[in-house]
Amino acid sequence: MPLVLETGAPQPDGMGGHAVAWRAIGLVYGQMKPGAGGLRGGGAGMASVVRWTITLRACPPGDPRRPVAGQRLRIGQRVFLIEAVAETGAAARFLRITAEEART
């Protein structure tokens, strides 16, 4: 499944603070498996949260195509915030990503 890898950078919000501006940095292909879901309280009410395990072909550390925690993956309007990345499989040829999809 194709996923757009995005990275965020702080941008001034015009009121003395900042907002995160996301930009696409590449296209990766992965297998997605849903995990546990639940509700989380937020400032605007409750949000439904689903954890995902996403498996991609590995890239070496430092390669710009290798996802890192704090980036996100996107499929259309769906966004998956990357929490952790670890090598897996024979000879560490794959990356296992733990991500969270939140919907309000």
PDB file of C-alpha atoms in Angstrom:
ATOM      1  CA  MET A   1       0.000   0.000   0.000  1.00  0.00           C
ATOM      2  CA  PRO A   2       1.500   3.414  -0.928  1.00  0.00           C
ATOM      3  CA  LEU A   3       1.994   5.851   1.960  1.00  0.00           C
ATOM      4  CA  VAL A   4       3.248   9.437   1.814  1.00  0.00           C
ATOM      5  CA  LEU A   5       6.028  10.104   4.339  1.00  0.00           C
ATOM      6  CA  GLU A   6       5.768  13.630   5.791  1.00  0.00           C
ATOM      7  CA  THR A   7       7.980  15.664   8.075  1.00  0.00           C
ATOM      8  CA  GLY A   8       6.983  18.684  10.118  1.00  0.00           C
ATOM      9  CA  ALA A   9       8.723  22.006  10.686  1.00  0.00           C
ATOM     10  CA  PRO A  10       7.649  24.809  13.026  1.00  0.00           C
ATOM     11  CA  GLN A  11       6.315  27.909  11.261  1.00  0.00           C
ATOM     12  CA  PRO A  12       5.411  31.228  12.939  1.00  0.00           C
ATOM     13  CA  ASP A  13       1.677  31.480  13.506  1.00  0.00           C
ATOM     14  CA  GLY A  14       1.594  35.301  13.486  1.00  0.00           C
ATOM     15  CA  MET A  15       0.635  35.494  17.175  1.00  0.00           C
ATOM     16  CA  GLY A  16       4.035  34.917  18.771  1.00  0.00           C
ATOM     17  CA  GLY A  17       3.855  31.128  18.696  1.00  0.00           C
ATOM     18  CA  HIS A  18       4.246  28.499  16.050  1.00  0.00           C
ATOM     19  CA  ALA A  19       2.305  25.825  14.192  1.00  0.00           C
ATOM     20  CA  VAL A  20       3.648  22.722  12.498  1.00  0.00           C
ATOM     21  CA  ALA A  21       3.724  22.805   8.692  1.00  0.00           C
ATOM     22  CA  TRP A  22       3.859  19.318   7.159  1.00  0.00           C
ATOM     23  CA  ARG A  23       5.509  18.578   3.818  1.00  0.00           C
ATOM     24  CA  ALA A  24       5.812  15.363   1.831  1.00  0.00           C
ATOM     25  CA  ILE A  25       9.333  13.956   1.568  1.00  0.00           C
ATOM     26  CA  GLY A  26       8.680  10.683  -0.232  1.00  0.00           C
ATOM     27  CA  LEU A  27       6.477   7.748  -1.076  1.00  0.00           C
ATOM     28  CA  VAL A  28       6.942   4.414   0.717  1.00  0.00           C
ATOM     29  CA  TYR A  29       5.108   1.117   0.400  1.00  0.00           C
ATOM     30  CA  GLY A  30       4.049  -0.869   3.425  1.00  0.00           C
ATOM     31  CA  GLN A  31       1.768  -3.425   4.988  1.00  0.00           C
ATOM     32  CA  MET A  32      -0.617  -2.122   7.655  1.00  0.00           C
ATOM     33  CA  LYS A  33      -2.171  -4.036  10.562  1.00  0.00           C
ATOM     34  CA  PRO A  34      -4.607  -2.406  12.987  1.00  0.00           C
ATOM     35  CA  GLY A  35      -4.084  -2.879  16.697  1.00  0.00           C
ATOM     36  CA  ALA A  36      -5.976  -1.935  19.817  1.00  0.00           C
ATOM     37  CA  GLY A  37      -8.209   1.090  19.843  1.00  0.00           C
ATOM     38  CA  GLY A  38      -9.730   3.237  22.536  1.00  0.00           C
ATOM     39  CA  LEU A  39     -10.922   6.640  23.615  1.00  0.00           C
ATOM     40  CA  ARG A  40      -8.717   9.451  24.825  1.00  0.00           C
ATOM     41  CA  GLY A  41      -9.865  12.684  26.419  1.00  0.00           C
ATOM     42  CA  GLY A  42      -8.813  15.885  24.727  1.00  0.00           C
ATOM     43  CA  GLY A  43      -9.335  19.623  24.999  1.00  0.00           C
ATOM     44  CA  ALA A  44     -12.296  19.463  22.627  1.00  0.00           C
ATOM     45  CA  GLY A  45     -13.748  16.209  23.969  1.00  0.00           C
ATOM     46  CA  MET A  46     -13.105  12.545  23.407  1.00  0.00           C
ATOM     47  CA  ALA A  47     -11.168  11.164  20.442  1.00  0.00           C
ATOM     48  CA  SER A  48     -11.124   7.645  19.012  1.00  0.00           C
ATOM     49  CA  VAL A  49      -7.527   6.396  18.821  1.00  0.00           C
ATOM     50  CA  VAL A  50      -6.286   3.345  16.883  1.00  0.00           C
ATOM     51  CA  ARG A  51      -2.736   1.989  17.031  1.00  0.00           C
ATOM     52  CA  TRP A  52      -1.223   0.540  13.867  1.00  0.00           C
ATOM     53  CA  THR A  53       1.775  -1.632  13.048  1.00  0.00           C
ATOM     54  CA  ILE A  54       3.183  -0.690   9.649  1.00  0.00           C
ATOM     55  CA  THR A  55       5.920  -2.773   8.016  1.00  0.00           C
ATOM     56  CA  LEU A  56       8.201  -1.226   5.371  1.00  0.00           C
ATOM     57  CA  ARG A  57      11.348  -2.355   3.587  1.00  0.00           C
ATOM     58  CA  ALA A  58      14.340  -1.082   5.591  1.00  0.00           C
ATOM     59  CA  CYS A  59      16.635   1.821   4.759  1.00  0.00           C
ATOM     60  CA  PRO A  60      19.886   2.432   6.654  1.00  0.00           C
ATOM     61  CA  PRO A  61      19.846   4.846   9.604  1.00  0.00           C
ATOM     62  CA  GLY A  62      20.392   8.398   8.364  1.00  0.00           C
ATOM     63  CA  ASP A  63      18.819   7.723   4.952  1.00  0.00           C
ATOM     64  CA  PRO A  64      16.162  10.415   4.282  1.00  0.00           C
ATOM     65  CA  ARG A  65      13.735   7.686   3.157  1.00  0.00           C
ATOM     66  CA  ARG A  66      13.867   6.022   6.595  1.00  0.00           C
ATOM     67  CA  PRO A  67      10.939   7.145   8.783  1.00  0.00           C
ATOM     68  CA  VAL A  68      11.684   8.398  12.298  1.00  0.00           C
ATOM     69  CA  ALA A  69       9.525   9.041  15.345  1.00  0.00           C
ATOM     70  CA  GLY A  70       7.808  12.416  15.064  1.00  0.00           C
ATOM     71  CA  GLN A  71       7.166  12.131  11.337  1.00  0.00           C
ATOM     72  CA  ARG A  72       3.897  10.867   9.918  1.00  0.00           C
ATOM     73  CA  LEU A  73       2.491   8.715   7.144  1.00  0.00           C
ATOM     74  CA  ARG A  74      -0.567   9.704   5.105  1.00  0.00           C
ATOM     75  CA  ILE A  75      -3.090   7.854   2.963  1.00  0.00           C
ATOM     76  CA  GLY A  76      -5.421  10.474   1.475  1.00  0.00           C
ATOM     77  CA  GLN A  77      -6.990  12.256   4.447  1.00  0.00           C
ATOM     78  CA  ARG A  78      -5.919   9.595   6.972  1.00  0.00           C
ATOM     79  CA  VAL A  79      -2.829  10.462   9.033  1.00  0.00           C
ATOM     80  CA  PHE A  80      -0.676   8.075  11.081  1.00  0.00           C
ATOM     81  CA  LEU A  81       1.696   9.680  13.619  1.00  0.00           C
ATOM     82  CA  ILE A  82       4.929   7.675  13.931  1.00  0.00           C
ATOM     83  CA  GLU A  83       5.789   6.823  17.536  1.00  0.00           C
ATOM     84  CA  ALA A  84       8.601   4.266  17.107  1.00  0.00           C
ATOM     85  CA  VAL A  85      10.680   2.578  14.382  1.00  0.00           C
ATOM     86  CA  ALA A  86      12.615  -0.695  14.793  1.00  0.00           C
ATOM     87  CA  GLU A  87      14.365  -3.150  12.478  1.00  0.00           C
ATOM     88  CA  THR A  88      12.784  -6.580  12.123  1.00  0.00           C
ATOM     89  CA  GLY A  89      12.984  -9.708   9.999  1.00  0.00           C
ATOM     90  CA  ALA A  90      15.905 -11.717   8.685  1.00  0.00           C
ATOM     91  CA  ALA A  91      19.030  -9.532   8.437  1.00  0.00           C
ATOM     92  CA  ALA A  92      16.926  -6.525   9.575  1.00  0.00           C
ATOM     93  CA  ARG A  93      15.539  -6.041   6.066  1.00  0.00           C
ATOM     94  CA  PHE A  94      12.265  -4.547   7.302  1.00  0.00           C
ATOM     95  CA  LEU A  95      11.179  -1.722   9.585  1.00  0.00           C
ATOM     96  CA  ARG A  96       8.328  -2.129  12.046  1.00  0.00           C
ATOM     97  CA  ILE A  97       6.630   1.189  12.719  1.00  0.00           C
ATOM     98  CA  THR A  98       4.278   1.813  15.604  1.00  0.00           C
ATOM     99  CA  ALA A  99       1.895   4.606  14.678  1.00  0.00           C
ATOM    100  CA  GLU A 100      -1.296   6.140  15.983  1.00  0.00           C
ATOM    101  CA  GLU A 101      -4.305   7.271  13.994  1.00  0.00           C
ATOM    102  CA  ALA A 102      -6.537   9.677  15.881  1.00  0.00           C
ATOM    103  CA  ARG A 103     -10.000  10.801  14.851  1.00  0.00           C
ATOM    104  CA  THR A 104     -12.138  13.354  16.619  1.00  0.00           C
TER     105      THR A 104
END
